[in-house]
Amino acid sequence: MGGLAEPEPEDDALCPEDLDDLRIRDIRPLMPSACLIEEIAAPDVYGMITAARSQLSRAVRGADDRLIVVAGPPSTHDPAATLEYARRLKPLALQYKDELLLVVRVFLDRPDGGAGSWSGAMYDPDLDGSYAINKGFRQARQLLLDISKLGLPAGCIYLDTISPQFIADLVSWSAISERTAESKLHRELASGLSTPVGFQAAHANFNIAAEAVRASAAPHTFLSVSKQGVAGIVQTTGNRDCHTVVPASTEAEEQAACETLAALGLPARLMIDCGAGKAQVDPDVQAKAAAEVASRIASGSTHACGVLLASFLEGGRQSLAEGTAALTEGQSVTAACIDWPTTAAILQSLAAAVRQRRANPQPPAAARAESRGPTNTGLFAELGSTPATDNLRITAIRPLLPPACLLEELPAPQHTKQLVLQTRCAISAVLQGSSDRLLVLAGPHTAHDAKAAMEFAARLAAAARKHAAELLVVMALTFERPSSDAALGWKGMIHDPDLDGSYAINKGFRLARGLLLDINGLGLPTGSIFSDTITPQFIADLNSLAMVGSQAIGSRAHRELASGLSTPVGFQAAAGSSYLAVDAVRASAAPHAFLSVSKQGVAGIVETTGNRDCHAVLPATGEAEEQAVCETLQKLELPPRVVIDCGSAKGRADPEAQAQSAAEVAGRIAKGSTHVCGVMLDSFLLSGSQELKKGITPAFGMSVTTPCLDWGTTASLLDKLAAAVRDRREAAAPNKKPRTA
């Protein structure tokens, strides 16, 4: 073929049998959570936890005018110091019990951890990168029990769907980081948690957090593990006790946020994070923010249902760089904290503000929504669980077929293994710049009809052969809807293969794997989006490329997953969030450890080597952003090349805009641009999209999610992109004669 030579896999160096787990160093045993719950039992504290959750729920909805205060270090690293902090908090909790609902902040995970940074006390309790996760869970559970025995409720943050099984029965309030508030997986998790849940938001993405609250109120189905550590299908009732946690802001901004919530039919109440933004490096900023909140409450404002304080025994922060021996006891190792005297003074002022508000004429009541409180006690009793405080919003954990059984039932033939291996190498060569072919990922935004997908694949395979010298064509075969609109609609072929909300997930995995085998059998490689850490065990060996959707690129769990996938991985960025995609590429190149399941369907600790074949997928917003992102990648010593998603931005709703974006990219390539190494096209047999309606069979070959290009337009764009690659080669010919493969 024309262009630079691409590496061919050496049969002796990498056997085609080894298509999966190529970047996995080990899957270590993870103790079943039922064993830990039995070992560190806590029956005496469940009454207090149940009462605390009820009080917090009423405060979130405006039925209790007390102010929630979640206070403690941003990331718990020292159990002894945290327990001492809780002991100091206890008398203040009693003193201000009529004005404040005090919760100890025990954040055991770090949303921005990993990739050279400390991952949090559950993942790395020894603070040295050893990832003694079983020890971390034991230490975390003991700390939560000790705090509960003081009569204080605890609040935790969750980054994955497995960790809650070890500690959730001891937690009264939960948080979802702003990095994962848009992730479908984390919204599904929140819908099943037995506590009120706060979705953290940045100023720029408040609407995302508000939408997360709305989505989490609905029932969901997702993949996790049981208390016995076995993979399962979790069904939830939905959680109407979710709320937003926003950075400290002006009264006008609070008012606007409350109006947004009210428009969605949600309680117009906010929790204020006084430790966000500049306060993470300057404790004085946090103290001023808390004072402003107190002032507005004293003046009668009911917008704030609570505050979040980054607080510890000592003020400021310290670095882990010099080792644990040099650490000051009671001082944060992540974001800066206010010290204990400042904390006590803030609590006093907040309590006084609540009393003052009560003394003033009452303003109109805040908008309220009926709580769907946890009512499932006795309806679902999982062996090893604690029915008093756990699984209260879970209706069932159904059996999930072990991945090994499906792989044995539907094995990959030798020619498919060879195709997958060769395509992965070829894609890597394109990303690294040793091949000048253009990667083209084309297919329906979310596959729903296997027969129509096969017809599209047959046409695409013929076009791929036609343009093989210029284009590396991969069929996009996405089985899970990663977007937030999936929260209240059809979730994709794997989760709901019958398109009727029956969630026959085992059938969905069987259908998806069979379709991947059939398409690879045409000689056409495939790529899929992964929204959780369990699904890849069923189908990743048949993928030549993987993607992480724009809603999940800030999620640490998804970056950890990417670091262990055997394929190149693209991180999709939404408009204005290219920096997140770049950071995800950087983070995923490093080794990680995370929780998932083995091929036998048993929970385990996965250790990865890191993945240097990750890349940024940008919306079609223009050459200037492409150039800026490539310069940033180069500074990070990463390949300065990006893939352009022509179906994002304006192309998401308008197929004509998508076609124009692809034509513009082709024009830049023809003029010699090497920034773009690939394009993505939302494409199917017919143009546009259709709604799924009960009792009506969807039109054959038309998307049921995002509008797509039709086949004729797709074929024309492939011709245009191939011609652009040829033009670029010709333009480069006088300077450097291409080598042939």
XYZ file of C-alpha atoms in Angstrom:
741
model
C 0.000 0.000 0.000
C 1.078 3.623 -0.335
C 2.398 5.534 2.642
C 4.513 4.542 5.601
C 5.008 0.896 6.431
C 2.947 -0.506 9.284
C 4.252 -3.089 11.748
C 2.889 -6.588 11.318
C 2.480 -8.705 14.448
C 5.142 -11.341 14.890
C 3.498 -14.724 15.428
C 6.289 -15.901 17.719
C 6.220 -12.747 19.828
C 2.477 -12.469 20.269
C 0.297 -15.500 19.749
C -3.176 -14.771 18.341
C -4.576 -16.606 21.380
C -3.503 -13.614 23.479
C -6.124 -11.083 22.384
C -7.374 -10.157 25.842
C -5.792 -8.939 29.073
C -2.612 -7.912 27.227
C -2.225 -4.919 29.529
C -3.297 -6.746 32.703
C -0.442 -7.727 35.012
C -2.591 -9.602 37.489
C -6.098 -10.068 38.868
C -5.590 -10.436 42.611
C -8.236 -11.862 44.968
C -10.741 -9.480 46.522
C -12.408 -10.651 49.713
C -16.204 -11.004 49.434
C -17.851 -8.090 51.188
C -20.063 -10.534 53.122
C -16.935 -11.813 54.893
C -15.854 -8.323 55.905
C -19.350 -7.395 57.091
C -19.401 -10.536 59.232
C -15.899 -9.808 60.560
C -16.623 -6.158 61.377
C -20.291 -6.351 62.298
C -22.228 -3.290 63.354
C -25.777 -4.110 64.512
C -25.713 -1.627 67.389
C -25.291 1.444 65.153
C -27.934 0.767 62.516
C -30.664 2.554 64.462
C -28.601 5.757 64.553
C -27.775 5.478 60.831
C -31.411 4.930 59.858
C -32.496 7.961 61.892
C -29.711 10.117 60.429
C -30.646 9.209 56.854
C -34.273 10.115 57.521
C -33.299 13.469 59.006
C -30.948 14.234 56.104
C -33.668 13.336 53.615
C -36.124 15.713 55.273
C -33.528 18.505 55.314
C -32.726 18.033 51.617
C -36.426 18.324 50.750
C -37.066 21.303 53.029
C -39.199 19.429 55.556
C -36.563 20.018 58.270
C -35.088 23.526 58.557
C -31.870 22.349 60.165
C -28.710 22.838 58.107
C -26.703 19.799 57.011
C -22.966 20.216 57.621
C -20.651 17.577 56.138
C -17.225 18.311 57.599
C -13.889 16.543 57.466
C -10.753 16.128 55.339
C -11.216 16.063 51.531
C -9.477 12.665 51.408
C -9.186 10.536 54.537
C -5.602 9.258 54.852
C -5.088 8.796 58.612
C -7.804 6.792 60.431
C -6.537 7.722 63.891
C -6.503 11.448 63.151
C -9.920 11.238 61.478
C -11.366 9.474 64.517
C -9.875 12.150 66.775
C -11.510 14.772 64.547
C -14.847 12.967 64.963
C -14.409 12.913 68.744
C -13.977 16.693 68.739
C -17.020 17.075 66.502
C -19.260 15.023 68.799
C -19.865 17.631 71.554
C -20.593 20.283 68.928
C -23.084 17.946 67.271
C -24.897 17.704 70.607
C -24.615 21.431 71.298
C -26.081 22.427 67.924
C -28.432 19.466 67.429
C -31.461 21.764 67.099
C -29.843 23.824 64.318
C -27.341 21.579 62.515
C -27.204 18.008 61.230
C -23.498 17.202 61.471
C -21.998 14.481 59.257
C -18.349 13.398 59.376
C -16.772 13.614 55.929
C -14.969 10.295 55.367
C -13.976 10.407 51.692
C -12.010 7.193 51.178
C -11.575 7.519 47.392
C -9.930 10.305 45.369
C -11.665 11.279 42.110
C -8.394 12.745 40.810
C -6.167 9.954 42.148
C -4.077 7.442 40.238
C -1.506 7.986 37.462
C 1.196 8.885 39.981
C -1.130 10.447 42.551
C -2.373 8.803 45.728
C -5.642 6.947 45.016
C -7.275 7.204 48.442
C -7.445 5.196 51.647
C -9.485 2.277 50.294
C -7.256 1.655 47.287
C -3.921 2.561 48.867
C -4.142 2.536 52.687
C -0.345 2.524 53.102
C 0.048 5.661 50.925
C 2.859 4.049 48.955
C 1.296 2.757 45.742
C 1.111 -0.832 47.017
C -2.679 -1.015 46.477
C -3.399 -3.220 49.500
C -7.106 -2.923 48.716
C -8.334 -5.692 51.014
C -6.541 -3.955 53.886
C -8.028 -0.660 52.737
C -11.591 -1.971 52.899
C -11.011 -3.482 56.351
C -9.487 -0.247 57.638
C -12.266 1.843 56.075
C -15.045 -0.260 57.554
C -13.484 -0.182 61.026
C -13.152 3.607 60.883
C -16.770 4.051 59.809
C -17.908 1.745 62.609
C -15.844 3.636 65.198
C -17.330 6.958 64.061
C -20.837 5.497 64.121
C -20.299 4.279 67.685
C -19.734 7.914 68.659
C -23.288 8.573 67.502
C -22.153 10.522 64.432
C -23.291 9.789 60.863
C -20.645 9.496 58.135
C -20.543 10.625 54.505
C -18.535 8.896 51.752
C -17.775 9.423 48.062
C -18.055 6.569 45.537
C -16.125 6.146 42.288
C -17.213 2.630 41.287
C -20.116 0.200 41.714
C -18.259 -2.411 43.792
C -16.845 -0.429 46.744
C -20.279 0.367 48.246
C -20.858 -3.332 48.931
C -18.157 -3.153 51.633
C -19.182 -0.009 53.526
C -22.561 1.373 52.389
C -24.461 -0.038 55.380
C -22.417 2.293 57.630
C -22.880 5.428 55.501
C -25.603 8.052 56.029
C -24.812 10.440 53.144
C -23.090 9.766 49.823
C -21.400 11.933 47.202
C -20.715 11.588 43.481
C -17.812 13.690 42.203
C -18.284 16.412 39.596
C -15.939 14.346 37.413
C -18.479 11.521 37.275
C -21.793 13.370 37.644
C -22.443 12.945 33.907
C -21.521 9.254 33.876
C -24.487 6.945 33.272
C -22.878 4.316 35.491
C -22.652 6.613 38.512
C -26.233 7.806 38.098
C -27.345 4.190 38.035
C -25.359 3.551 41.211
C -26.932 6.564 42.942
C -30.404 5.295 42.046
C -29.779 2.228 44.213
C -27.917 3.700 47.188
C -29.802 3.622 50.487
C -28.677 7.147 51.443
C -29.311 10.672 50.221
C -26.760 11.358 47.444
C -25.123 14.672 46.554
C -23.957 15.203 42.970
C -21.079 17.656 43.002
C -21.052 20.349 40.320
C -18.667 22.959 39.017
C -20.024 26.393 38.083
C -19.833 25.452 34.410
C -21.699 22.167 34.704
C -24.515 22.767 37.185
C -27.068 21.561 34.643
C -25.233 18.228 34.472
C -25.576 17.740 38.232
C -29.231 18.787 38.135
C -29.927 16.322 35.336
C -28.105 13.635 37.345
C -30.485 14.213 40.260
C -33.470 13.821 37.933
C -32.082 10.695 36.260
C -31.202 8.991 39.549
C -34.768 9.253 40.791
C -35.806 6.641 38.203
C -35.341 2.848 38.475
C -32.263 1.414 36.750
C -30.451 -1.826 36.005
C -26.643 -2.092 36.018
C -23.771 -4.525 36.525
C -22.018 -4.960 39.859
C -21.242 -7.779 42.290
C -23.158 -9.423 45.118
C -22.064 -9.606 48.750
C -20.515 -12.975 47.842
C -18.299 -11.229 45.276
C -20.076 -12.717 42.258
C -20.997 -10.600 39.246
C -24.697 -9.803 39.085
C -27.403 -7.672 37.484
C -28.585 -5.045 39.976
C -32.123 -3.651 39.767
C -32.958 -0.436 41.636
C -36.099 1.448 42.654
C -34.667 4.922 42.061
C -33.548 7.482 44.631
C -35.558 10.662 45.172
C -33.188 11.840 47.916
C -30.491 12.997 45.480
C -29.467 16.667 45.394
C -26.811 18.991 43.994
C -23.604 20.129 45.700
C -22.418 23.420 44.197
C -19.357 25.627 44.756
C -19.860 28.682 46.935
C -21.314 31.425 44.741
C -23.342 34.619 44.774
C -26.944 34.773 45.927
C -28.042 35.424 42.333
C -26.260 32.283 41.143
C -27.876 30.260 43.928
C -31.265 31.633 42.931
C -30.694 30.691 39.272
C -29.629 27.182 40.267
C -32.736 26.734 42.421
C -34.929 27.898 39.539
C -33.311 25.281 37.301
C -34.064 22.582 39.867
C -37.647 23.745 40.302
C -38.153 23.680 36.518
C -37.148 20.003 36.587
C -39.654 19.317 39.355
C -36.882 18.857 41.931
C -36.488 20.386 45.416
C -35.060 23.890 44.991
C -32.366 23.240 47.575
C -28.571 23.235 47.308
C -25.652 22.006 49.358
C -22.836 24.561 49.212
C -19.250 23.292 48.876
C -17.265 25.974 50.679
C -13.989 24.157 49.973
C -14.240 24.176 46.168
C -12.267 26.300 43.703
C -9.615 28.598 45.154
C -10.422 27.325 48.644
C -8.593 24.094 47.768
C -5.306 25.986 48.109
C -6.318 28.827 50.445
C -8.260 27.949 53.638
C -9.116 31.622 54.198
C -11.249 31.547 51.049
C -13.275 28.687 52.514
C -13.837 30.498 55.795
C -15.093 33.578 53.921
C -17.409 31.433 51.801
C -18.894 29.826 54.912
C -19.403 33.263 56.464
C -21.297 34.428 53.359
C -23.529 31.348 53.482
C -24.254 32.009 57.160
C -25.107 35.628 56.394
C -27.620 34.678 53.693
C -29.221 32.062 55.946
C -29.540 34.592 58.757
C -31.263 36.930 56.294
C -33.908 34.299 55.630
C -32.591 32.439 52.564
C -33.742 28.821 52.274
C -31.732 27.949 49.163
C -29.021 26.140 51.128
C -29.945 22.823 52.705
C -26.353 22.196 53.747
C -22.668 23.005 53.469
C -19.609 20.890 52.725
C -16.444 21.833 54.628
C -12.860 20.728 53.982
C -11.742 20.635 57.594
C -9.180 18.812 59.721
C -7.264 19.123 62.973
C -4.536 21.265 61.379
C -4.990 23.876 58.671
C -3.468 23.854 55.189
C -2.083 20.834 53.382
C 1.106 18.778 53.082
C 2.711 16.672 50.382
C 3.216 12.916 50.315
C 6.371 13.384 48.263
C 8.696 13.042 51.274
C 7.043 9.882 52.575
C 4.707 9.092 55.427
C 7.334 9.481 58.159
C 7.488 13.229 57.579
C 3.722 13.796 57.723
C 2.151 16.119 60.279
C -0.665 14.345 62.108
C -4.100 15.758 61.396
C -3.173 17.718 58.263
C -4.613 17.036 54.811
C -2.450 15.403 52.121
C -4.674 16.628 49.281
C -6.661 19.898 49.246
C -6.070 22.533 51.912
C -8.311 22.475 54.995
C -9.447 24.911 57.634
C -8.123 24.022 61.093
C -10.165 22.875 64.082
C -10.612 26.277 65.807
C -11.834 27.782 62.521
C -14.188 24.837 62.036
C -15.666 25.273 65.504
C -16.185 28.993 64.880
C -17.902 28.318 61.530
C -20.245 25.778 63.117
C -21.138 28.306 65.798
C -21.927 30.966 63.177
C -23.987 28.564 61.053
C -26.033 27.478 64.071
C -26.620 31.118 64.993
C -27.703 31.837 61.410
C -30.309 29.075 61.535
C -31.668 30.467 64.815
C -31.797 33.954 63.304
C -33.656 32.689 60.231
C -36.264 31.091 62.479
C -36.717 34.375 64.314
C -37.352 36.271 61.059
C -40.657 36.220 59.165
C -40.678 33.018 57.140
C -40.180 33.308 53.361
C -42.208 31.130 50.994
C -41.419 27.460 51.516
C -38.843 25.883 49.249
C -40.142 23.640 46.503
C -40.496 20.111 47.790
C -40.774 16.740 46.161
C -42.163 13.648 47.751
C -39.327 11.405 48.893
C -39.262 7.855 47.721
C -37.730 6.697 50.947
C -36.078 3.312 51.271
C -39.009 0.949 51.703
C -37.651 -2.400 50.571
C -36.774 -3.834 53.959
C -37.805 -7.468 53.796
C -38.484 -7.437 50.028
C -34.904 -8.182 49.018
C -32.640 -9.866 51.557
C -29.237 -10.682 50.103
C -27.185 -13.265 51.956
C -24.451 -11.434 53.853
C -26.136 -8.026 53.723
C -27.486 -5.920 56.590
C -31.191 -5.444 55.864
C -31.569 -2.581 58.334
C -29.408 -0.144 56.336
C -28.284 -1.811 53.103
C -29.874 -2.578 49.713
C -32.963 -0.569 50.658
C -33.367 0.666 47.090
C -32.379 -2.642 45.459
C -35.206 -4.886 44.263
C -32.996 -7.765 43.088
C -29.499 -8.887 42.169
C -30.096 -11.321 39.332
C -27.521 -13.875 38.154
C -25.085 -12.757 35.460
C -23.564 -15.334 33.132
C -19.812 -15.665 33.866
C -17.842 -14.228 30.917
C -15.847 -17.472 30.584
C -19.059 -19.398 29.843
C -20.034 -17.045 27.023
C -16.523 -17.125 25.552
C -16.648 -20.925 25.576
C -20.115 -20.913 23.991
C -19.180 -18.344 21.312
C -15.416 -18.660 20.793
C -13.433 -16.497 18.408
C -12.128 -18.459 15.383
C -8.478 -18.175 14.427
C -9.060 -15.874 11.448
C -10.975 -13.434 13.674
C -8.182 -13.415 16.236
C -5.679 -12.666 13.499
C -7.843 -9.822 12.131
C -8.249 -8.258 15.576
C -4.541 -8.501 16.322
C -3.464 -7.036 12.987
C -6.013 -4.217 13.188
C -4.945 -3.219 16.685
C -1.350 -2.996 15.465
C -2.443 -0.990 12.426
C -4.481 1.453 14.539
C -1.539 1.884 16.901
C 0.668 2.703 13.915
C -1.804 5.372 12.763
C -1.999 6.899 16.246
C 1.771 6.880 16.710
C 2.360 8.410 13.274
C 4.216 5.505 11.648
C 1.327 5.033 9.192
C -0.251 7.825 7.165
C -3.542 6.042 6.596
C -6.641 7.662 8.075
C -8.617 5.794 10.718
C -12.364 5.878 9.988
C -14.828 4.660 12.610
C -18.326 4.433 11.132
C -21.593 2.926 12.294
C -24.873 3.620 14.091
C -24.594 5.599 17.297
C -26.149 2.688 19.210
C -26.820 -0.679 17.567
C -30.366 -1.964 18.103
C -31.041 -4.344 15.173
C -28.547 -7.148 14.453
C -29.888 -7.800 10.940
C -29.660 -4.146 9.899
C -26.215 -3.890 11.478
C -25.047 -6.854 9.396
C -26.339 -5.306 6.170
C -24.536 -2.072 7.000
C -21.392 -4.055 7.859
C -21.450 -5.850 4.497
C -21.538 -2.521 2.643
C -18.856 -1.022 4.890
C -16.597 -4.058 4.438
C -16.709 -3.617 0.655
C -15.864 0.086 0.990
C -13.038 -0.751 3.411
C -11.475 -3.080 0.841
C -11.859 -0.427 -1.871
C -10.006 2.201 0.162
C -7.607 -0.075 2.067
C -4.539 1.810 0.811
C -5.752 5.119 2.263
C -8.256 4.315 5.014
C -8.280 1.978 7.997
C -12.019 1.397 8.368
C -13.511 0.092 11.633
C -17.215 -0.420 12.258
C -18.542 1.377 15.319
C -20.724 -1.106 17.150
C -21.864 0.515 20.360
C -24.072 -1.656 22.558
C -24.470 0.690 25.524
C -25.833 4.201 25.401
C -23.215 6.228 27.275
C -25.160 9.468 27.069
C -27.203 10.909 29.909
C -30.462 10.569 27.966
C -30.103 6.795 28.368
C -30.934 7.250 32.040
C -34.639 7.506 31.305
C -34.885 5.638 28.001
C -33.574 2.622 26.123
C -30.089 1.711 27.379
C -28.717 -0.283 24.464
C -28.603 -3.785 23.018
C -26.682 -5.393 25.887
C -28.874 -4.020 28.663
C -32.180 -4.257 26.815
C -31.951 -6.455 23.693
C -35.740 -6.678 23.346
C -36.150 -2.868 23.436
C -38.943 -3.183 25.987
C -37.378 -2.494 29.379
C -37.138 -6.189 30.278
C -33.349 -5.956 30.794
C -32.530 -9.467 29.569
C -28.832 -8.707 29.964
C -27.545 -12.262 29.599
C -29.402 -12.451 26.273
C -27.954 -9.050 25.373
C -24.374 -10.200 25.916
C -25.019 -13.301 23.820
C -26.534 -11.229 21.004
C -23.745 -8.642 21.103
C -20.947 -11.202 21.048
C -22.599 -13.100 18.199
C -22.923 -9.912 16.163
C -19.274 -8.996 16.750
C -18.219 -12.455 15.584
C -20.329 -12.163 12.432
C -18.988 -8.732 11.505
C -15.375 -9.708 12.145
C -16.104 -12.739 9.984
C -16.667 -10.345 7.058
C -13.090 -9.150 7.481
C -14.323 -5.890 9.040
C -12.864 -4.946 12.455
C -15.066 -3.445 15.170
C -14.896 -0.832 17.919
C -17.179 -0.358 20.943
C -17.850 2.126 23.737
C -17.498 0.790 27.288
C -19.515 2.382 30.092
C -18.522 0.077 32.976
C -15.634 -2.134 34.065
C -17.455 -5.480 33.723
C -18.819 -5.485 30.153
C -15.361 -5.704 28.490
C -14.859 -9.175 29.966
C -17.604 -10.438 27.633
C -16.632 -8.837 24.314
C -13.309 -6.955 24.450
C -11.377 -9.798 22.792
C -13.399 -9.139 19.614
C -12.761 -5.380 19.556
C -9.934 -3.712 17.675
C -10.720 -0.318 19.199
C -12.477 0.882 22.358
C -14.021 4.206 23.292
C -14.947 6.052 26.489
C -17.880 8.439 26.027
C -17.657 12.151 26.777
C -19.833 11.743 29.885
C -17.257 9.439 31.491
C -13.852 10.854 30.497
C -13.460 12.555 33.885
C -14.206 9.316 35.733
C -11.211 7.684 37.396
C -12.802 4.241 37.042
C -13.031 4.617 33.263
C -9.437 5.838 32.980
C -8.294 2.861 35.035
C -10.262 0.580 32.737
C -8.655 2.139 29.646
C -5.195 1.604 31.126
C -5.815 -2.145 31.062
C -7.688 -2.618 27.783
C -5.794 -4.527 25.095
C -7.011 -2.157 22.374
C -6.275 1.448 21.503
C -8.785 3.617 23.396
C -10.360 6.905 22.327
C -11.596 9.411 24.914
C -14.443 11.443 23.460
C -14.592 15.110 24.439
C -17.637 17.341 24.395
C -17.325 20.938 23.246
C -15.201 22.839 25.754
C -13.860 19.729 27.503
C -10.905 18.759 25.338
C -8.658 19.271 28.374
C -10.417 16.355 30.079
C -9.734 14.078 27.115
C -6.063 15.057 27.107
C -5.788 14.429 30.843
C -7.512 11.066 30.412
C -4.980 10.073 27.730
C -2.154 11.061 30.078
C -3.599 9.234 33.073
C -4.393 6.038 31.159
C -0.815 5.658 29.993
C 0.197 4.897 33.597
C -0.308 1.623 35.526
C -3.387 1.396 37.748
C -5.301 -0.926 40.062
C -9.089 -1.091 40.111
C -12.029 -3.336 40.989
C -13.745 -5.528 38.409
C -14.525 -9.215 37.881
C -12.547 -12.106 36.441
C -13.587 -14.232 33.472
C -15.182 -16.533 36.057
C -17.414 -13.665 37.208
C -15.718 -13.262 40.596
C -14.778 -9.848 41.982
C -11.065 -9.125 41.869
C -8.373 -6.455 42.046
C -7.140 -5.723 38.517
C -3.583 -4.439 38.068
C -2.699 -2.865 34.713
C 0.481 -1.926 32.851
C -0.896 1.292 31.345
C -1.996 1.973 27.774
C 0.004 4.305 25.539
C -2.382 3.771 22.620
C -5.026 6.074 24.077
C -6.005 9.173 22.126
C -8.306 12.194 22.218
C -11.488 12.290 20.148
C -12.533 15.907 19.607
C -15.792 17.431 18.407
C -15.640 19.064 14.995
C -15.011 22.601 16.253
C -12.189 23.677 13.946
C -8.485 23.522 13.215
C -7.472 25.925 15.994
C -8.625 23.578 18.758
C -7.053 20.596 16.990
C -3.742 22.474 16.877
C -3.934 23.497 20.546
C -4.719 19.964 21.718
C -1.910 18.488 19.628
C 0.564 20.974 21.111
C -0.548 19.987 24.617
C -0.187 16.292 23.794
C 3.308 16.889 22.450
C 4.325 18.675 25.662
C 3.160 15.598 27.564
C 5.316 13.431 25.264
C 2.209 11.833 23.787
C 1.513 11.435 20.052
C 0.237 14.822 18.758
C -2.670 13.400 16.769
C -6.417 13.445 17.317
C -9.549 11.802 15.974
C -12.443 14.079 14.975
C -15.996 13.067 15.856
C -17.974 14.561 12.983
C -21.221 13.451 14.619
C -20.707 15.562 17.738
C -21.515 19.239 18.304
C -23.877 20.406 15.520
C -23.614 17.046 13.784
C -25.325 15.337 16.724
C -28.748 16.547 15.640
C -28.177 17.317 11.960
C -26.766 14.717 9.523
C -26.069 17.458 6.983
C -23.883 19.288 9.499
C -22.040 16.030 10.146
C -21.386 15.550 6.432
C -20.112 19.114 6.156
C -17.773 18.616 9.117
C -16.347 15.485 7.498
C -15.860 17.359 4.219
C -14.019 20.161 6.050
C -11.726 17.642 7.739
C -11.036 16.059 4.342
C -10.142 19.485 2.989
C -7.568 20.066 5.735
C -6.067 16.621 5.221
C -5.792 17.221 1.471
C -3.811 20.401 2.206
C -1.282 18.413 4.230
C -2.544 18.538 7.820
C -1.276 15.642 9.945
C -3.016 16.615 13.189
C -6.039 14.504 12.334
C -5.341 10.769 12.300
C -8.969 9.668 12.203
C -12.639 10.560 11.917
C -15.837 9.193 13.443
C -19.114 9.071 11.530
C -22.574 8.329 12.940
C -23.818 6.344 9.976
C -26.472 3.747 9.141
C -28.514 2.532 6.178
C -31.063 5.364 6.378
C -30.662 9.010 7.315
C -31.992 10.557 10.515
C -33.415 8.827 13.573
C -36.687 7.523 14.970
C -38.296 7.163 18.383
C -38.924 3.813 19.962
C -42.671 3.425 20.452
C -44.385 0.577 22.230
C -46.049 -1.829 19.821
C -44.476 -0.257 16.711
C -41.618 -2.011 14.902
C -38.803 0.465 14.144
C -38.041 1.234 10.502
C -35.305 -1.065 9.206
C -31.853 0.525 9.065
C -32.661 3.788 10.877
C -31.099 4.826 14.187
C -33.257 4.832 17.317
C -30.957 7.275 19.126
C -28.796 9.938 17.447
C -29.531 10.943 13.809
C -27.198 9.235 11.327
C -25.912 9.744 7.799
C -27.429 7.399 5.232
C -25.318 4.867 3.370
C -25.077 6.889 0.159
C -23.659 9.909 2.006
C -21.330 7.666 3.998
C -19.927 6.048 0.845
C -19.405 9.465 -0.728
C -17.544 10.723 2.353
C -15.309 7.647 2.367
C -14.410 8.417 -1.267
C -13.655 12.014 -0.310
C -11.526 11.072 2.703
C -9.537 8.533 0.679
C -8.897 11.150 -2.014
C -7.735 13.586 0.683
C -5.163 11.080 1.949
C -3.875 10.594 -1.615
C -3.625 14.368 -2.074
C -1.677 14.688 1.180
C 0.746 12.014 0.047
C 1.255 13.729 -3.285
C 1.846 17.058 -1.555
C 4.466 15.437 0.684
C 6.143 13.530 -2.166
C 8.712 16.209 -3.175
C 9.945 16.410 0.416
C 9.858 12.761 1.399
C 9.139 9.768 -0.745
C 6.729 7.445 1.081
C 7.825 3.935 1.852
C 5.499 1.142 0.881
C 4.344 -1.559 3.212
